[in-house]
C-alpha positions as MATLAB code, in Angstrom:
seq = 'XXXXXXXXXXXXXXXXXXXXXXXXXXXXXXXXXXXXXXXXXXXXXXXXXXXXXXXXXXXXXXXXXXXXXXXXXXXXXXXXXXXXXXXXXXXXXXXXXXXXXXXXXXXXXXXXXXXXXXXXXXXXXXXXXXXXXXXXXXXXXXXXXXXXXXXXXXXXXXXXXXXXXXXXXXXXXXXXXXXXXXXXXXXXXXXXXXXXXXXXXXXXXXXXXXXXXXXXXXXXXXXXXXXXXXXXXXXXXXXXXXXXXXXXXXXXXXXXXXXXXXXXXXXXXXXXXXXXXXXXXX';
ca = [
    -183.470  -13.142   65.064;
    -184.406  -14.343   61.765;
    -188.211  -14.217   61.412;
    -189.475  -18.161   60.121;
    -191.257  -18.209   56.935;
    -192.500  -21.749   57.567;
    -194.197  -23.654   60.620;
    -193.050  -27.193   61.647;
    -196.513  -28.194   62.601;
    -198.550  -30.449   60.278;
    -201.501  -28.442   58.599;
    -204.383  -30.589   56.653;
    -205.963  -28.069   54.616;
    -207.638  -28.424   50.937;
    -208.615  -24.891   49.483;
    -209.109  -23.553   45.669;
    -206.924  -20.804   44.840;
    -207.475  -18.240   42.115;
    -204.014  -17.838   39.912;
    -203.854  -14.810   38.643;
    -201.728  -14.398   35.039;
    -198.288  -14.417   33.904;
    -197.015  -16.844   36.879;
    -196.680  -20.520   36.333;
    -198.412  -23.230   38.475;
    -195.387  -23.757   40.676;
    -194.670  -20.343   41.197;
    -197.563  -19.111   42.519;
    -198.020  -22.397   44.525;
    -194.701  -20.886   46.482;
    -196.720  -17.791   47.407;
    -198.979  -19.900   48.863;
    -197.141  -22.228   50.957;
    -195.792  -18.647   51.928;
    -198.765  -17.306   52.622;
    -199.916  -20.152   55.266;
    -196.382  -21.118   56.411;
    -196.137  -24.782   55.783;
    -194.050  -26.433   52.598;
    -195.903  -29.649   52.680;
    -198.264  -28.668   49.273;
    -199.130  -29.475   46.168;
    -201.927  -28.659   43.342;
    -203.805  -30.466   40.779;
    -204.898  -29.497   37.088;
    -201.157  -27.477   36.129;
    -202.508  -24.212   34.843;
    -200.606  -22.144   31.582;
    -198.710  -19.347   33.089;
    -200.844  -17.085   30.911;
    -204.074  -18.690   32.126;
    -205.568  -17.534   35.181;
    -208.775  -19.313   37.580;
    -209.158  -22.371   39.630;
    -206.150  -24.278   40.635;
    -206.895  -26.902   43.698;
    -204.085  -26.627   46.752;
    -203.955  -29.216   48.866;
    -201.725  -29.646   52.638;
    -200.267  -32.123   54.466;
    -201.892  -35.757   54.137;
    -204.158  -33.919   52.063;
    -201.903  -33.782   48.957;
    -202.617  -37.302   48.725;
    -206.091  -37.281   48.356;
    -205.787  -35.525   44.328;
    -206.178  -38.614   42.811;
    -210.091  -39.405   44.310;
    -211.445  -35.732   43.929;
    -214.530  -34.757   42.043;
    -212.663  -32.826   39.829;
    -213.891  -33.240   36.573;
    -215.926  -31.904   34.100;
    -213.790  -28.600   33.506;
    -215.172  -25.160   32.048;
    -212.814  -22.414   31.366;
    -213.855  -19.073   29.403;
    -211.250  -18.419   26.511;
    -210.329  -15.727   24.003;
    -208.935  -16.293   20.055;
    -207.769  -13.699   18.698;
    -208.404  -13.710   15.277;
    -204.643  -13.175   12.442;
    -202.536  -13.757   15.907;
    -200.018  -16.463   15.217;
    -197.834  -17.933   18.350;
    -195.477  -20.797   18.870;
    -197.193  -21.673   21.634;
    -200.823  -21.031   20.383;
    -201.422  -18.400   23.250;
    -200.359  -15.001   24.300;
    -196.849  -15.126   25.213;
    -195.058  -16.463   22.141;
    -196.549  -14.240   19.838;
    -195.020  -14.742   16.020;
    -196.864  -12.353   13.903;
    -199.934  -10.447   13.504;
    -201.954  -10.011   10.440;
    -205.558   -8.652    9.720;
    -207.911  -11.308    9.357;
    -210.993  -11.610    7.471;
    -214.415  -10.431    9.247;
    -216.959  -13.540   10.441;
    -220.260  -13.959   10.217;
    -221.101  -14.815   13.819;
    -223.767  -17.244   12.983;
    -221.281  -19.054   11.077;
    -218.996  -19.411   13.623;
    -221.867  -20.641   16.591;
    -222.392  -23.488   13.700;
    -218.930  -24.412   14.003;
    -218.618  -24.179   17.715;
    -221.587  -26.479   17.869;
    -219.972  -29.030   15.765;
    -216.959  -29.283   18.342;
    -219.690  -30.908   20.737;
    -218.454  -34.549   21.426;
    -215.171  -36.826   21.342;
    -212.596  -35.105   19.225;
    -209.156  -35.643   18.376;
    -206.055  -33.143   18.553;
    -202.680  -32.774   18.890;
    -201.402  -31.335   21.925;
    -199.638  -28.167   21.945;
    -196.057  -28.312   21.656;
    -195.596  -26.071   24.733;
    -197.484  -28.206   27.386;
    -196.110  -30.548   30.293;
    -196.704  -33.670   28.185;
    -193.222  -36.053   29.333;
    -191.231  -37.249   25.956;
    -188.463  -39.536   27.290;
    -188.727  -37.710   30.555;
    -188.524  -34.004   29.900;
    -191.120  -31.728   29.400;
    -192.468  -31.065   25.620;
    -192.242  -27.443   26.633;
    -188.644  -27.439   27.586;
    -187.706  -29.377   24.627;
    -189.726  -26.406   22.249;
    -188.340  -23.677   24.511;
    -184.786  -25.314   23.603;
    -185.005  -25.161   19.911;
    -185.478  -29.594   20.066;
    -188.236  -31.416   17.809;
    -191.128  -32.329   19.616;
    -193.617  -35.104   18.137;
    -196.838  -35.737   20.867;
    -199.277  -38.632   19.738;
    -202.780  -37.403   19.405;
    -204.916  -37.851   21.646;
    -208.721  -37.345   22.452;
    -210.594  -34.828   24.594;
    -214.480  -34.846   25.087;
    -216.039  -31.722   24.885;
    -219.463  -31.622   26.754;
    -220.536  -28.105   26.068;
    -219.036  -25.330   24.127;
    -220.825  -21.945   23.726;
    -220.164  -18.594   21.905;
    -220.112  -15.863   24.210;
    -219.573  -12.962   21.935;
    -217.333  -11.825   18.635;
    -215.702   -8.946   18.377;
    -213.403   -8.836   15.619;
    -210.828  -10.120   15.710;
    -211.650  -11.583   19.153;
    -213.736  -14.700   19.794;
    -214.598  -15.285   23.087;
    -216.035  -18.683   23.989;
    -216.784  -21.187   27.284;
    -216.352  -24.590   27.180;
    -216.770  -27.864   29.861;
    -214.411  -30.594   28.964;
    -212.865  -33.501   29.854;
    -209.938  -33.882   32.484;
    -206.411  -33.727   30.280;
    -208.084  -31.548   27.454;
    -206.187  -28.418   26.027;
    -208.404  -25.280   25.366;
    -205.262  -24.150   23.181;
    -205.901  -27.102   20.782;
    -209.228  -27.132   20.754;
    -208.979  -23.111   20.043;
    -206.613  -24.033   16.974;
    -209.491  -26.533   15.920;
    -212.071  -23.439   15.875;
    -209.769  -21.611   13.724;
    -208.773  -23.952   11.178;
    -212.966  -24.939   10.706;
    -213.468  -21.279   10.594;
    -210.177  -20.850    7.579;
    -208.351  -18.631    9.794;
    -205.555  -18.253   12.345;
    -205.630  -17.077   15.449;
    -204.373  -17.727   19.113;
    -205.462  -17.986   22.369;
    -205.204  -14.477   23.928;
    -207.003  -14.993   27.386;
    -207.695  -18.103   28.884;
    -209.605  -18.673   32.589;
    -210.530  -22.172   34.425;
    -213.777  -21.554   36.508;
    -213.733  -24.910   37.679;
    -212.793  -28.203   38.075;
    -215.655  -30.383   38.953;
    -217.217  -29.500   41.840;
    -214.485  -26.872   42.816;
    -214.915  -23.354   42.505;
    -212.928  -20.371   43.470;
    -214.773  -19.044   47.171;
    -211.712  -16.647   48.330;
    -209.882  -19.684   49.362;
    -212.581  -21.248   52.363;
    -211.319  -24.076   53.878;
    -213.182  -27.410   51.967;
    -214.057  -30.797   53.883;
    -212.107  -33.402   52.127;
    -214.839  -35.875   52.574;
    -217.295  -33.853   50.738;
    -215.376  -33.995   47.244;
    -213.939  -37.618   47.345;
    -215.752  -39.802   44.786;
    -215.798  -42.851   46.578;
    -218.384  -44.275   48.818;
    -218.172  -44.886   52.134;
    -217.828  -48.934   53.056;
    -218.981  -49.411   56.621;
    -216.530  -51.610   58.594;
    -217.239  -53.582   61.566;
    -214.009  -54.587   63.264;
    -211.643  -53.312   65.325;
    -210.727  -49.324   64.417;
    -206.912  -49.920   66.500;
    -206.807  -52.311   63.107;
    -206.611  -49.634   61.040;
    -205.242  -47.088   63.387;
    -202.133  -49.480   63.127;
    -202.251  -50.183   59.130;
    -202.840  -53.996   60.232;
    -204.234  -55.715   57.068;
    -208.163  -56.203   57.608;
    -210.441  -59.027   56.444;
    -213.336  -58.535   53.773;
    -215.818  -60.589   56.409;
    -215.755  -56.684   58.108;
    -216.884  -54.503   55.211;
    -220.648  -54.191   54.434;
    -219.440  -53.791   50.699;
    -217.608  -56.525   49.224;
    -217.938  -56.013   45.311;
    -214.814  -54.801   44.100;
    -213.941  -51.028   43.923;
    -212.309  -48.255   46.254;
    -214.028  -47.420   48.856;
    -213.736  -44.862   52.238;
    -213.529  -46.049   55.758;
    -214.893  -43.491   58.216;
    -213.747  -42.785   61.672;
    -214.689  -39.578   63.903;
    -211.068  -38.486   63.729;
    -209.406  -40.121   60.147;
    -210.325  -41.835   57.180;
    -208.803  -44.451   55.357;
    -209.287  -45.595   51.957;
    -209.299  -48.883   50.685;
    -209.273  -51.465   47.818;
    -211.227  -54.460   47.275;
    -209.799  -56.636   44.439;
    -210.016  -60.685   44.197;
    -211.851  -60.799   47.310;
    -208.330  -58.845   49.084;
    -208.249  -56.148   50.852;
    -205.879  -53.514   50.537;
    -205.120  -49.983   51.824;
    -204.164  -47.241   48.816;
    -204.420  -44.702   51.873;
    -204.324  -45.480   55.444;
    -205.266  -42.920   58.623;
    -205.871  -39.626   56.832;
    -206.180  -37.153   59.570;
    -209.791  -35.289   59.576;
];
């Protein structure tokens, strides 16, 4: 008999996986779902197949929730590696390699610091950016043009952690949507060099962190308060539309809806009440 991979039974589980290198998002994402037998997954924040840290993984009714986590600020430790140039602007499309003239390392902290704030880039050519639908990396990878619109990332800290020529290794906290591989090109145009990203790592997303994959309450990392409601719970148990009369909070906003055994969550919008989840299982 042919041993199944997968369980039919529903699992609700929200954990932080640590991707390793050299295996895209979705990939590694299978050896998961593998790895607790259930299909029903996702993950949030795509990480570069040559980048390796945090990546959320979310089960079940809990794939839904990816939208309302506390997920942002971002820090990820990076390497540029100084006379490296790549199609890509990391590791694995490597062009050519040149020596590059030494740095003065207190010239480069002084540029680093100046990257503090709103900046705007162009993202990378080889990202997951849509243009008319497909991918801007599988238009690249096919030899296509790819124009992206620039955009703007805010960096909230950026930090030298040490220079070794030719390798510049740095942390930064950013925005949600920001690209470390832009903001490395950036660096190395200030600095009148080239270089490319050689090592990248994501040690968070917010308030997630990589704790050999522990089991997180979902309520604990939503960023939405809690709305008390009044009336009847078999309301919501049935998604029956409920009346703002019943909610201690009535400005307008998202809000949760808390139960012993589910959650909803809910909108409040010209004086309406809507549902944008109902009955999350806890």
């Amino acid at each position: 008999m042919q041993k199944r991979l997968y369980n039919k039974e529903p699992l609700n589980k929200l954990l932080v996986v640590n991707k390793p290198m050299y295996i895209s998002s979705n990939l590694y994402l299978n050896k998961i779902k593998r790895k607790y037998k259930n299909k029903k997954a996702g993950f949030s924040g795509t990480l570069d197949p040559f980048a390796c840290g945090c990546l959320i993984v979310a089960f079940g009714q809990y794939t839904k929730l990816f939208n309302y986590l506390k997920k942002t600020p971002k820090t990820y430790r990076a390497v540029l590696w100084l006379g490296a140039t790549s199609y890509s602007e990391d590791i694995e499309n490597i062009i050519s390699i040149k020596e590059e003239k030494l740095l003065h390392k207190e010239g480069i902290i002084k540029e680093i610091e100046k990257l503090k704030g709103e900046i705007e880039y162009l993202p990378p050519k080889y990202c997951a950016k849509k243009i008319n639908g497909k991918r801007a990396y599988e238009l690249a990878r096919a030899g296509l043009e790819v124009e992206l619109k620039k955009e703007v990332m805010n960096i909230i800290d950026i930090k030298l952690l040490s220079y070794s020529h030719p390798f510049i290794s740095f942390e930064a906290t950013v925005s949600e949507g920001s690209y470390i591989r832009s903001l490395a090109q950036i660096l190395a145009k200030n600095l009148n060099v080239v270089g490319t990203l050689s090592y990248l790592e994501r040690l968070n997303e917010g308030e997630f962190f990589f704790e050999n994959e522990k089991d997180l309450n979902p309520l604990e990392y939503l960023n939405l308060e809690v709305n008390n409601y009044t009336g009847s719970k078999e309301w919501l148990d049935n998604g029956k539309k409920i009346s703002l009369e019943y909610l201690q909070k009535k400005e307008e906003g998202d809000y949760i809806i808390l139960f012993e055994d589910f959650f909803s969550i809910i909108q409040i919008k010209n004086n309406e009440v809507s549902y944008l989840l109902n009955k999350v299982n806890i």
